[in-house]
GROMACS .gro file of C-alpha atoms in nm:
model
  375
    1MET     CA    1   0.000   0.000   0.000
    2ALA     CA    2   0.125   0.347  -0.088
    3ASN     CA    3   0.119   0.628   0.167
    4TYR     CA    4   0.138   0.990   0.057
    5ASP     CA    5   0.181   1.222   0.354
    6ILE     CA    6   0.138   1.554   0.179
    7VAL     CA    7   0.120   1.742   0.509
    8ARG     CA    8   0.460   1.633   0.641
    9GLU     CA    9   0.664   1.531   0.337
   10TYR     CA   10   0.561   1.752   0.044
   11ASP     CA   11   0.627   2.116  -0.040
   12TRP     CA   12   0.284   2.271   0.004
   13THR     CA   13   0.443   2.520   0.248
   14SER     CA   14   0.788   2.675   0.286
   15VAL     CA   15   0.820   2.523   0.635
   16PRO     CA   16   1.087   2.246   0.610
   17ARG     CA   17   0.964   1.893   0.555
   18ASN     CA   18   0.893   1.686   0.869
   19SER     CA   19   0.931   1.996   1.085
   20PRO     CA   20   0.743   1.978   1.417
   21LEU     CA   21   0.575   2.301   1.308
   22ARG     CA   22   0.378   2.099   1.052
   23GLU     CA   23   0.222   1.881   1.321
   24GLU     CA   24  -0.047   2.139   1.395
   25ALA     CA   25  -0.150   2.172   1.030
   26PRO     CA   26  -0.515   2.068   0.975
   27VAL     CA   27  -0.533   1.739   0.788
   28ALA     CA   28  -0.788   1.529   0.596
   29ILE     CA   29  -0.707   1.156   0.611
   30CYS     CA   30  -0.834   0.976   0.300
   31THR     CA   31  -0.790   0.599   0.270
   32ALA     CA   32  -0.842   0.450  -0.075
   33HIS     CA   33  -1.011   0.111  -0.124
   34ILE     CA   34  -1.076  -0.097  -0.435
   35LEU     CA   35  -1.418  -0.257  -0.485
   36GLU     CA   36  -1.399  -0.635  -0.486
   37ASN     CA   37  -1.703  -0.754  -0.682
   38ASN     CA   38  -1.866  -0.684  -1.014
   39GLN     CA   39  -2.175  -0.468  -1.040
   40LEU     CA   40  -2.424  -0.756  -1.017
   41GLN     CA   41  -2.253  -0.894  -0.706
   42GLN     CA   42  -2.250  -0.547  -0.553
   43PHE     CA   43  -2.619  -0.508  -0.631
   44LEU     CA   44  -2.715  -0.840  -0.473
   45GLY     CA   45  -2.471  -0.801  -0.184
   46GLY     CA   46  -2.619  -0.464  -0.099
   47TYR     CA   47  -2.967  -0.611  -0.066
   48ILE     CA   48  -2.838  -0.908   0.134
   49ASN     CA   49  -2.669  -0.661   0.369
   50THR     CA   50  -3.002  -0.478   0.402
   51LEU     CA   51  -3.201  -0.791   0.488
   52GLU     CA   52  -2.960  -0.972   0.720
   53SER     CA   53  -2.957  -0.901   1.092
   54ILE     CA   54  -2.673  -0.693   1.236
   55ASP     CA   55  -2.480  -0.831   1.531
   56ALA     CA   56  -2.317  -0.542   1.716
   57PRO     CA   57  -2.055  -0.675   1.958
   58GLY     CA   58  -1.987  -0.480   2.272
   59GLY     CA   59  -2.263  -0.228   2.218
   60ALA     CA   60  -2.124  -0.111   1.883
   61ASP     CA   61  -2.342   0.113   1.669
   62LYS     CA   62  -2.553  -0.104   1.436
   63GLY     CA   63  -2.597   0.180   1.190
   64LEU     CA   64  -2.221   0.225   1.149
   65LEU     CA   65  -2.173  -0.150   1.106
   66PHE     CA   66  -2.436  -0.150   0.833
   67TYR     CA   67  -2.262   0.129   0.644
   68ARG     CA   68  -1.919  -0.034   0.680
   69ASN     CA   69  -2.053  -0.355   0.524
   70LEU     CA   70  -2.241  -0.177   0.248
   71TYR     CA   71  -1.944  -0.176   0.009
   72LYS     CA   72  -1.727  -0.487  -0.027
   73THR     CA   73  -1.360  -0.410  -0.091
   74THR     CA   74  -1.056  -0.624  -0.160
   75GLY     CA   75  -0.940  -0.575   0.199
   76ASP     CA   76  -0.601  -0.427   0.116
   77LYS     CA   77  -0.594  -0.049   0.116
   78LYS     CA   78  -0.477   0.106  -0.209
   79GLY     CA   79  -0.326   0.404  -0.034
   80THR     CA   80  -0.362   0.650   0.253
   81PHE     CA   81  -0.336   1.022   0.182
   82PHE     CA   82  -0.279   1.299   0.434
   83PHE     CA   83  -0.399   1.618   0.266
   84PRO     CA   84  -0.372   1.974   0.405
   85PHE     CA   85  -0.718   2.096   0.501
   86PHE     CA   86  -0.772   2.472   0.492
   87THR     CA   87  -1.123   2.482   0.345
   88ASP     CA   88  -1.363   2.726   0.514
   89ASP     CA   89  -1.687   2.539   0.441
   90TYR     CA   90  -1.664   2.182   0.564
   91ARG     CA   91  -2.033   2.086   0.601
   92SER     CA   92  -2.359   2.177   0.431
   93PHE     CA   93  -2.685   1.985   0.389
   94SER     CA   94  -3.058   2.045   0.351
   95ASN     CA   95  -3.373   1.877   0.482
   96ASP     CA   96  -3.674   1.856   0.253
   97TYR     CA   97  -4.038   1.788   0.343
   98ASP     CA   98  -4.296   1.735   0.068
   99ASN     CA   99  -4.661   1.640   0.022
  100SER     CA  100  -4.571   1.303  -0.133
  101PHE     CA  101  -4.439   0.995   0.043
  102SER     CA  102  -4.061   0.972   0.053
  103SER     CA  103  -3.888   0.723  -0.173
  104ILE     CA  104  -3.788   0.411   0.019
  105SER     CA  105  -3.462   0.358  -0.172
  106GLN     CA  106  -3.195   0.567  -0.343
  107ARG     CA  107  -3.310   0.417  -0.673
  108GLY     CA  108  -3.645   0.595  -0.635
  109ALA     CA  109  -3.865   0.302  -0.531
  110ASP     CA  110  -4.189   0.402  -0.359
  111MET     CA  111  -4.397   0.240  -0.089
  112ILE     CA  112  -4.648  -0.011  -0.226
  113GLY     CA  113  -4.976   0.168  -0.289
  114ALA     CA  114  -4.822   0.513  -0.242
  115GLU     CA  115  -4.964   0.647  -0.568
  116VAL     CA  116  -5.312   0.512  -0.491
  117ILE     CA  117  -5.310   0.660  -0.141
  118GLU     CA  118  -5.188   0.997  -0.267
  119ASN     CA  119  -5.460   1.000  -0.535
  120LEU     CA  120  -5.723   0.914  -0.275
  121GLY     CA  121  -5.595   1.196  -0.059
  122ALA     CA  122  -5.619   1.441  -0.346
  123ALA     CA  123  -5.970   1.321  -0.425
  124GLY     CA  124  -6.073   1.356  -0.062
  125GLU     CA  125  -5.941   1.711  -0.049
  126LYS     CA  126  -6.138   1.796  -0.362
  127ILE     CA  127  -6.455   1.650  -0.215
  128ILE     CA  128  -6.417   1.814   0.127
  129GLY     CA  129  -6.254   2.142   0.035
  130GLY     CA  130  -6.430   2.175  -0.297
  131GLY     CA  131  -6.763   2.099  -0.135
  132ILE     CA  132  -6.712   2.363   0.131
  133GLU     CA  133  -6.611   2.622  -0.126
  134LEU     CA  134  -6.911   2.532  -0.343
  135GLY     CA  135  -7.139   2.565  -0.043
  136LYS     CA  136  -7.008   2.913   0.033
  137ASN     CA  137  -7.053   3.020  -0.326
  138LEU     CA  138  -7.407   2.881  -0.342
  139ALA     CA  139  -7.499   3.066  -0.027
  140THR     CA  140  -7.350   3.387  -0.157
  141ILE     CA  141  -7.513   3.345  -0.499
  142GLY     CA  142  -7.847   3.259  -0.339
  143GLY     CA  143  -7.840   3.573  -0.127
  144GLY     CA  144  -7.738   3.783  -0.427
  145VAL     CA  145  -8.013   3.642  -0.647
  146ALA     CA  146  -8.275   3.702  -0.383
  147ALA     CA  147  -8.155   4.059  -0.331
  148ALA     CA  148  -8.156   4.125  -0.705
  149PHE     CA  149  -8.522   4.031  -0.737
  150SER     CA  150  -8.642   4.196  -0.414
  151THR     CA  151  -8.914   4.463  -0.425
  152LYS     CA  152  -9.060   4.718  -0.187
  153ASP     CA  153  -9.411   4.721  -0.046
  154SER     CA  154  -9.643   5.020  -0.022
  155GLU     CA  155  -9.467   5.140   0.292
  156GLY     CA  156  -9.120   5.123   0.130
  157LYS     CA  157  -9.002   4.815   0.310
  158ALA     CA  158  -8.796   4.554   0.118
  159GLN     CA  159  -8.961   4.223   0.046
  160ASP     CA  160  -8.851   3.912  -0.145
  161ALA     CA  161  -8.967   3.874  -0.497
  162LYS     CA  162  -9.211   3.597  -0.564
  163GLY     CA  163  -9.032   3.263  -0.546
  164MET     CA  164  -8.720   3.417  -0.388
  165SER     CA  165  -8.821   3.394  -0.023
  166ASN     CA  166  -8.681   3.145   0.228
  167GLU     CA  167  -8.936   2.900   0.096
  168GLY     CA  168  -8.843   2.971  -0.266
  169LEU     CA  169  -8.525   2.954  -0.486
  170GLY     CA  170  -8.314   3.186  -0.270
  171GLY     CA  171  -8.384   2.993   0.044
  172ALA     CA  172  -8.318   2.663  -0.130
  173MET     CA  173  -7.976   2.782  -0.249
  174ARG     CA  174  -7.886   2.914   0.096
  175LYS     CA  175  -7.991   2.585   0.258
  176ALA     CA  176  -7.787   2.388   0.004
  177GLY     CA  177  -7.484   2.603   0.078
  178ARG     CA  178  -7.516   2.544   0.450
  179ALA     CA  179  -7.562   2.170   0.399
  180ILE     CA  180  -7.248   2.139   0.182
  181GLY     CA  181  -7.023   2.390   0.352
  182GLY     CA  182  -7.123   2.359   0.715
  183THR     CA  183  -7.235   2.652   0.926
  184VAL     CA  184  -6.907   2.668   1.121
  185THR     CA  185  -6.692   2.762   0.820
  186MET     CA  186  -6.944   2.976   0.639
  187GLY     CA  187  -6.792   3.300   0.768
  188ALA     CA  188  -6.441   3.230   0.625
  189PRO     CA  189  -6.366   3.410   0.298
  190GLY     CA  190  -6.168   3.118   0.148
  191THR     CA  191  -6.079   2.751   0.183
  192TYR     CA  192  -5.728   2.598   0.225
  193ILE     CA  193  -5.658   2.253   0.366
  194GLU     CA  194  -5.321   2.174   0.528
  195THR     CA  195  -5.204   1.820   0.594
  196PRO     CA  196  -4.875   1.685   0.737
  197LYS     CA  197  -4.581   1.679   0.496
  198PHE     CA  198  -4.341   1.385   0.471
  199TYR     CA  199  -3.963   1.393   0.512
  200GLN     CA  200  -3.782   1.313   0.187
  201TYR     CA  201  -3.483   1.084   0.243
  202ASP     CA  202  -3.204   1.185   0.009
  203ASN     CA  203  -2.828   1.245   0.005
  204THR     CA  204  -2.812   1.625   0.027
  205ASP     CA  205  -2.470   1.648   0.195
  206GLN     CA  206  -2.230   1.881   0.023
  207GLY     CA  207  -1.906   1.729  -0.101
  208LEU     CA  208  -1.581   1.778   0.090
  209GLN     CA  209  -1.350   2.007  -0.105
  210LEU     CA  210  -0.972   2.027  -0.059
  211SER     CA  211  -0.733   2.264  -0.232
  212PHE     CA  212  -0.359   2.315  -0.194
  213ALA     CA  213  -0.048   2.400  -0.397
  214LEU     CA  214   0.263   2.186  -0.448
  215SER     CA  215   0.589   2.365  -0.524
  216ASN     CA  216   0.854   2.222  -0.757
  217THR     CA  217   1.125   2.472  -0.659
  218LEU     CA  218   1.183   2.440  -0.283
  219ASN     CA  219   1.369   2.106  -0.299
  220ASP     CA  220   1.561   1.924  -0.572
  221ASP     CA  221   1.336   1.616  -0.561
  222ALA     CA  222   1.009   1.812  -0.540
  223ALA     CA  223   0.926   1.791  -0.911
  224SER     CA  224   0.959   1.412  -0.924
  225LYS     CA  225   0.775   1.361  -0.591
  226ASN     CA  226   0.486   1.581  -0.697
  227ALA     CA  227   0.459   1.425  -1.043
  228ASP     CA  228   0.467   1.075  -0.892
  229PHE     CA  229   0.182   1.161  -0.653
  230ILE     CA  230  -0.033   1.315  -0.928
  231LYS     CA  231   0.027   1.017  -1.158
  232PHE     CA  232  -0.056   0.760  -0.889
  233PHE     CA  233  -0.365   0.947  -0.766
  234THR     CA  234  -0.494   0.983  -1.121
  235THR     CA  235  -0.436   0.612  -1.191
  236ILE     CA  236  -0.634   0.478  -0.894
  237ASN     CA  237  -0.924   0.712  -0.964
  238ARG     CA  238  -0.976   0.603  -1.324
  239PRO     CA  239  -1.114   0.268  -1.444
  240GLU     CA  240  -0.855   0.033  -1.593
  241ARG     CA  241  -0.933  -0.183  -1.894
  242LYS     CA  242  -0.837  -0.547  -1.839
  243SER     CA  243  -0.962  -0.693  -2.165
  244SER     CA  244  -1.179  -0.614  -2.463
  245ILE     CA  245  -1.485  -0.599  -2.237
  246GLY     CA  246  -1.354  -0.602  -1.879
  247MET     CA  247  -1.282  -0.288  -1.676
  248THR     CA  248  -1.211  -0.212  -1.312
  249PHE     CA  249  -1.370   0.050  -1.086
  250PRO     CA  250  -1.213   0.370  -0.953
  251ALA     CA  251  -1.115   0.378  -0.587
  252ILE     CA  252  -1.361   0.467  -0.313
  253TYR     CA  253  -1.254   0.638   0.009
  254HIS     CA  254  -1.296   0.640   0.382
  255ILE     CA  255  -1.245   0.999   0.499
  256GLU     CA  256  -1.187   1.159   0.836
  257VAL     CA  257  -1.124   1.525   0.910
  258PRO     CA  258  -1.038   1.520   1.283
  259GLY     CA  259  -1.295   1.710   1.484
  260LEU     CA  260  -1.494   1.817   1.178
  261ARG     CA  261  -1.626   1.541   0.954
  262TYR     CA  262  -1.646   1.162   0.915
  263ILE     CA  263  -1.749   0.993   0.589
  264GLU     CA  264  -1.768   0.613   0.580
  265TRP     CA  265  -1.763   0.580   0.200
  266ALA     CA  266  -1.700   0.850  -0.058
  267SER     CA  267  -1.604   0.880  -0.422
  268LEU     CA  268  -1.376   1.133  -0.586
  269GLU     CA  269  -1.636   1.353  -0.753
  270ASN     CA  270  -1.389   1.600  -0.900
  271PHE     CA  271  -1.009   1.611  -0.945
  272GLN     CA  272  -0.843   1.916  -1.095
  273VAL     CA  273  -0.473   1.989  -1.148
  274SER     CA  274  -0.358   2.331  -1.267
  275LEU     CA  275  -0.009   2.449  -1.361
  276LEU     CA  276   0.128   2.730  -1.145
  277GLY     CA  277   0.383   2.992  -1.250
  278GLN     CA  278   0.641   2.958  -1.526
  279ARG     CA  279   0.692   2.625  -1.698
  280ARG     CA  280   0.974   2.469  -1.900
  281ARG     CA  281   1.037   2.147  -2.088
  282ILE     CA  282   1.323   1.967  -1.915
  283GLY     CA  283   1.432   1.616  -2.007
  284GLY     CA  284   1.141   1.583  -2.247
  285VAL     CA  285   0.870   1.666  -1.991
  286ILE     CA  286   0.697   1.991  -1.897
  287ILE     CA  287   0.778   2.109  -1.544
  288PRO     CA  288   0.597   2.412  -1.396
  289GLU     CA  289   0.696   2.604  -1.086
  290GLY     CA  290   0.417   2.427  -0.906
  291TYR     CA  291   0.075   2.266  -0.920
  292VAL     CA  292  -0.261   2.364  -0.775
  293ILE     CA  293  -0.456   2.056  -0.665
  294THR     CA  294  -0.833   2.068  -0.612
  295LEU     CA  295  -1.025   1.764  -0.488
  296THR     CA  296  -1.393   1.710  -0.413
  297PHE     CA  297  -1.512   1.396  -0.235
  298LYS     CA  298  -1.883   1.309  -0.233
  299SER     CA  299  -2.035   1.073   0.021
  300LEU     CA  300  -2.180   0.756  -0.132
  301THR     CA  301  -2.439   0.734   0.146
  302ILE     CA  302  -2.654   0.969   0.349
  303GLU     CA  303  -2.430   1.109   0.622
  304ALA     CA  304  -2.653   0.978   0.898
  305ALA     CA  305  -2.643   1.102   1.256
  306ASN     CA  306  -2.448   0.785   1.342
  307PHE     CA  307  -2.142   0.939   1.176
  308MET     CA  308  -2.133   1.220   1.431
  309LYS     CA  309  -2.040   0.965   1.698
  310MET     CA  310  -1.705   0.934   1.521
  311VAL     CA  311  -1.639   1.310   1.519
  312LYS     CA  312  -1.428   1.411   1.817
  313THR     CA  313  -1.494   1.747   1.980
  314PRO     CA  314  -1.242   1.976   2.153
  315SER     CA  315  -1.184   1.910   2.522
  316GLN     CA  316  -0.949   2.010   2.800
  317SER     CA  317  -0.670   1.828   2.619
  318GLY     CA  318  -0.589   2.137   2.412
  319ALA     CA  319  -0.544   2.359   2.716
  320GLN     CA  320  -0.354   2.081   2.892
  321TYR     CA  321  -0.120   2.051   2.593
  322GLU     CA  322  -0.036   2.422   2.602
  323TYR     CA  323   0.022   2.408   2.977
  324GLU     CA  324   0.254   2.109   2.953
  325ARG     CA  325   0.437   2.269   2.660
  326SER     CA  326   0.505   2.587   2.859
  327GLN     CA  327   0.617   2.379   3.158
  328ALA     CA  328   0.856   2.180   2.939
  329LEU     CA  329   1.006   2.497   2.789
  330ALA     CA  330   1.055   2.641   3.137
  331GLU     CA  331   1.233   2.321   3.244
  332LEU     CA  332   1.461   2.340   2.938
  333ARG     CA  333   1.553   2.697   3.024
  334SER     CA  334   1.626   2.595   3.382
  335GLN     CA  335   1.850   2.310   3.268
  336ALA     CA  336   2.037   2.541   3.033
  337GLU     CA  337   2.105   2.784   3.316
  338ARG     CA  338   2.225   2.510   3.554
  339THR     CA  339   2.458   2.337   3.306
  340GLY     CA  340   2.580   2.645   3.127
  341GLY     CA  341   2.454   2.519   2.793
  342SER     CA  342   2.259   2.728   2.547
  343PHE     CA  343   1.883   2.719   2.541
  344SER     CA  344   1.888   2.653   2.166
  345GLN     CA  345   2.062   2.320   2.226
  346PHE     CA  346   1.793   2.209   2.467
  347ALA     CA  347   1.526   2.348   2.237
  348GLN     CA  348   1.665   2.127   1.962
  349ILE     CA  349   1.633   1.830   2.196
  350GLY     CA  350   1.273   1.932   2.259
  351ASN     CA  351   1.209   1.953   1.884
  352ASN     CA  352   1.352   1.605   1.835
  353MET     CA  353   1.125   1.473   2.110
  354ALA     CA  354   0.827   1.644   1.949
  355ALA     CA  355   0.917   1.490   1.614
  356ASP     CA  356   0.937   1.144   1.774
  357MET     CA  357   0.597   1.198   1.936
  358ALA     CA  358   0.450   1.316   1.606
  359GLU     CA  359   0.584   1.010   1.427
  360ALA     CA  360   0.431   0.786   1.692
  361GLN     CA  361   0.095   0.964   1.651
  362GLN     CA  362   0.115   0.925   1.273
  363ASN     CA  363   0.189   0.553   1.304
  364ALA     CA  364  -0.104   0.516   1.543
  365ALA     CA  365  -0.334   0.690   1.293
  366LEU     CA  366  -0.211   0.463   1.015
  367ARG     CA  367  -0.269   0.153   1.227
  368GLU     CA  368  -0.627   0.267   1.296
  369SER     CA  369  -0.689   0.319   0.925
  370GLY     CA  370  -0.513  -0.005   0.830
  371GLY     CA  371  -0.218   0.177   0.675
  372ILE     CA  372   0.058  -0.015   0.855
  373PRO     CA  373   0.050  -0.327   1.075
  374SER     CA  374   0.075  -0.280   1.447
  375ASN     CA  375   0.402  -0.385   1.608
   0.00000   0.00000   0.00000
């Protein structure tokens, strides 16, 4: 398996490679996997995974176990990438409610009888709401017709025209309106029925975008290292033809941005490489001053609430780290004063210790992601 630690070993910054100063750089850890089965096996395996019961040992989250088993991979990781993460927007999603039943699968399947039930609901609304509105209109029309044909008696008082009294046409229309519309709602000027809306299950999570530059001029081997990374990353993210009809699949990824985002399975939705600065043809190949890399990963599943259990939040450890760091620096200064040595010498020792600790943390992260075997 190939590991590309862009954060520590590549020239995306002028800070020297593997410097302890790089240890605090934000990082996105992306582990590449290769799908094991063909499309038909994936299709059937996905439904088998949906139907079989989930055994969660030790109180593990059943939802996370389901997602982990959703895609079958070859087992061996294709590569682990440590990318600098300086994107401002790291999460965006929307929730949608609609008047129709939600699809029960990502392929758009609906609940059995959903269309019939929705049509019955629409018909019921027409009967109820339309009947009420018709009743109001009949009552209004009846009153208007009776008023239009009213006359006055010898004393000047208004009286219904013949046939337009409560016992005649006007009264009949008013009674019909009350019977259809109901006396309770007769005073309302309009009719509008509201019913509960249904949540629409869909993958609305915004893709995770990364962008950084790689310089070819800070170190002698930078151009070859950068070109090797770009070539390898392009290769694993394109299908490979094996025969006249057989082709492989691009890699899929497990992604973690510590403290910000966790994606169980994602695909590389967009990969863009741009040339930066001046460029020359050296040794038969074009070499620019640098490259600008832009990546966008899109989750292959809904980023369910279960994923948030894997997102760590800041705690007292940050403040404790700063306190211990200041205490260690004070101790180094004290030792320098007692032994007559320079503080810079002891500071170098401290940097070496920090580098050793950083390497241990990196190895631990790789072991968790399957990058290297545990000792």
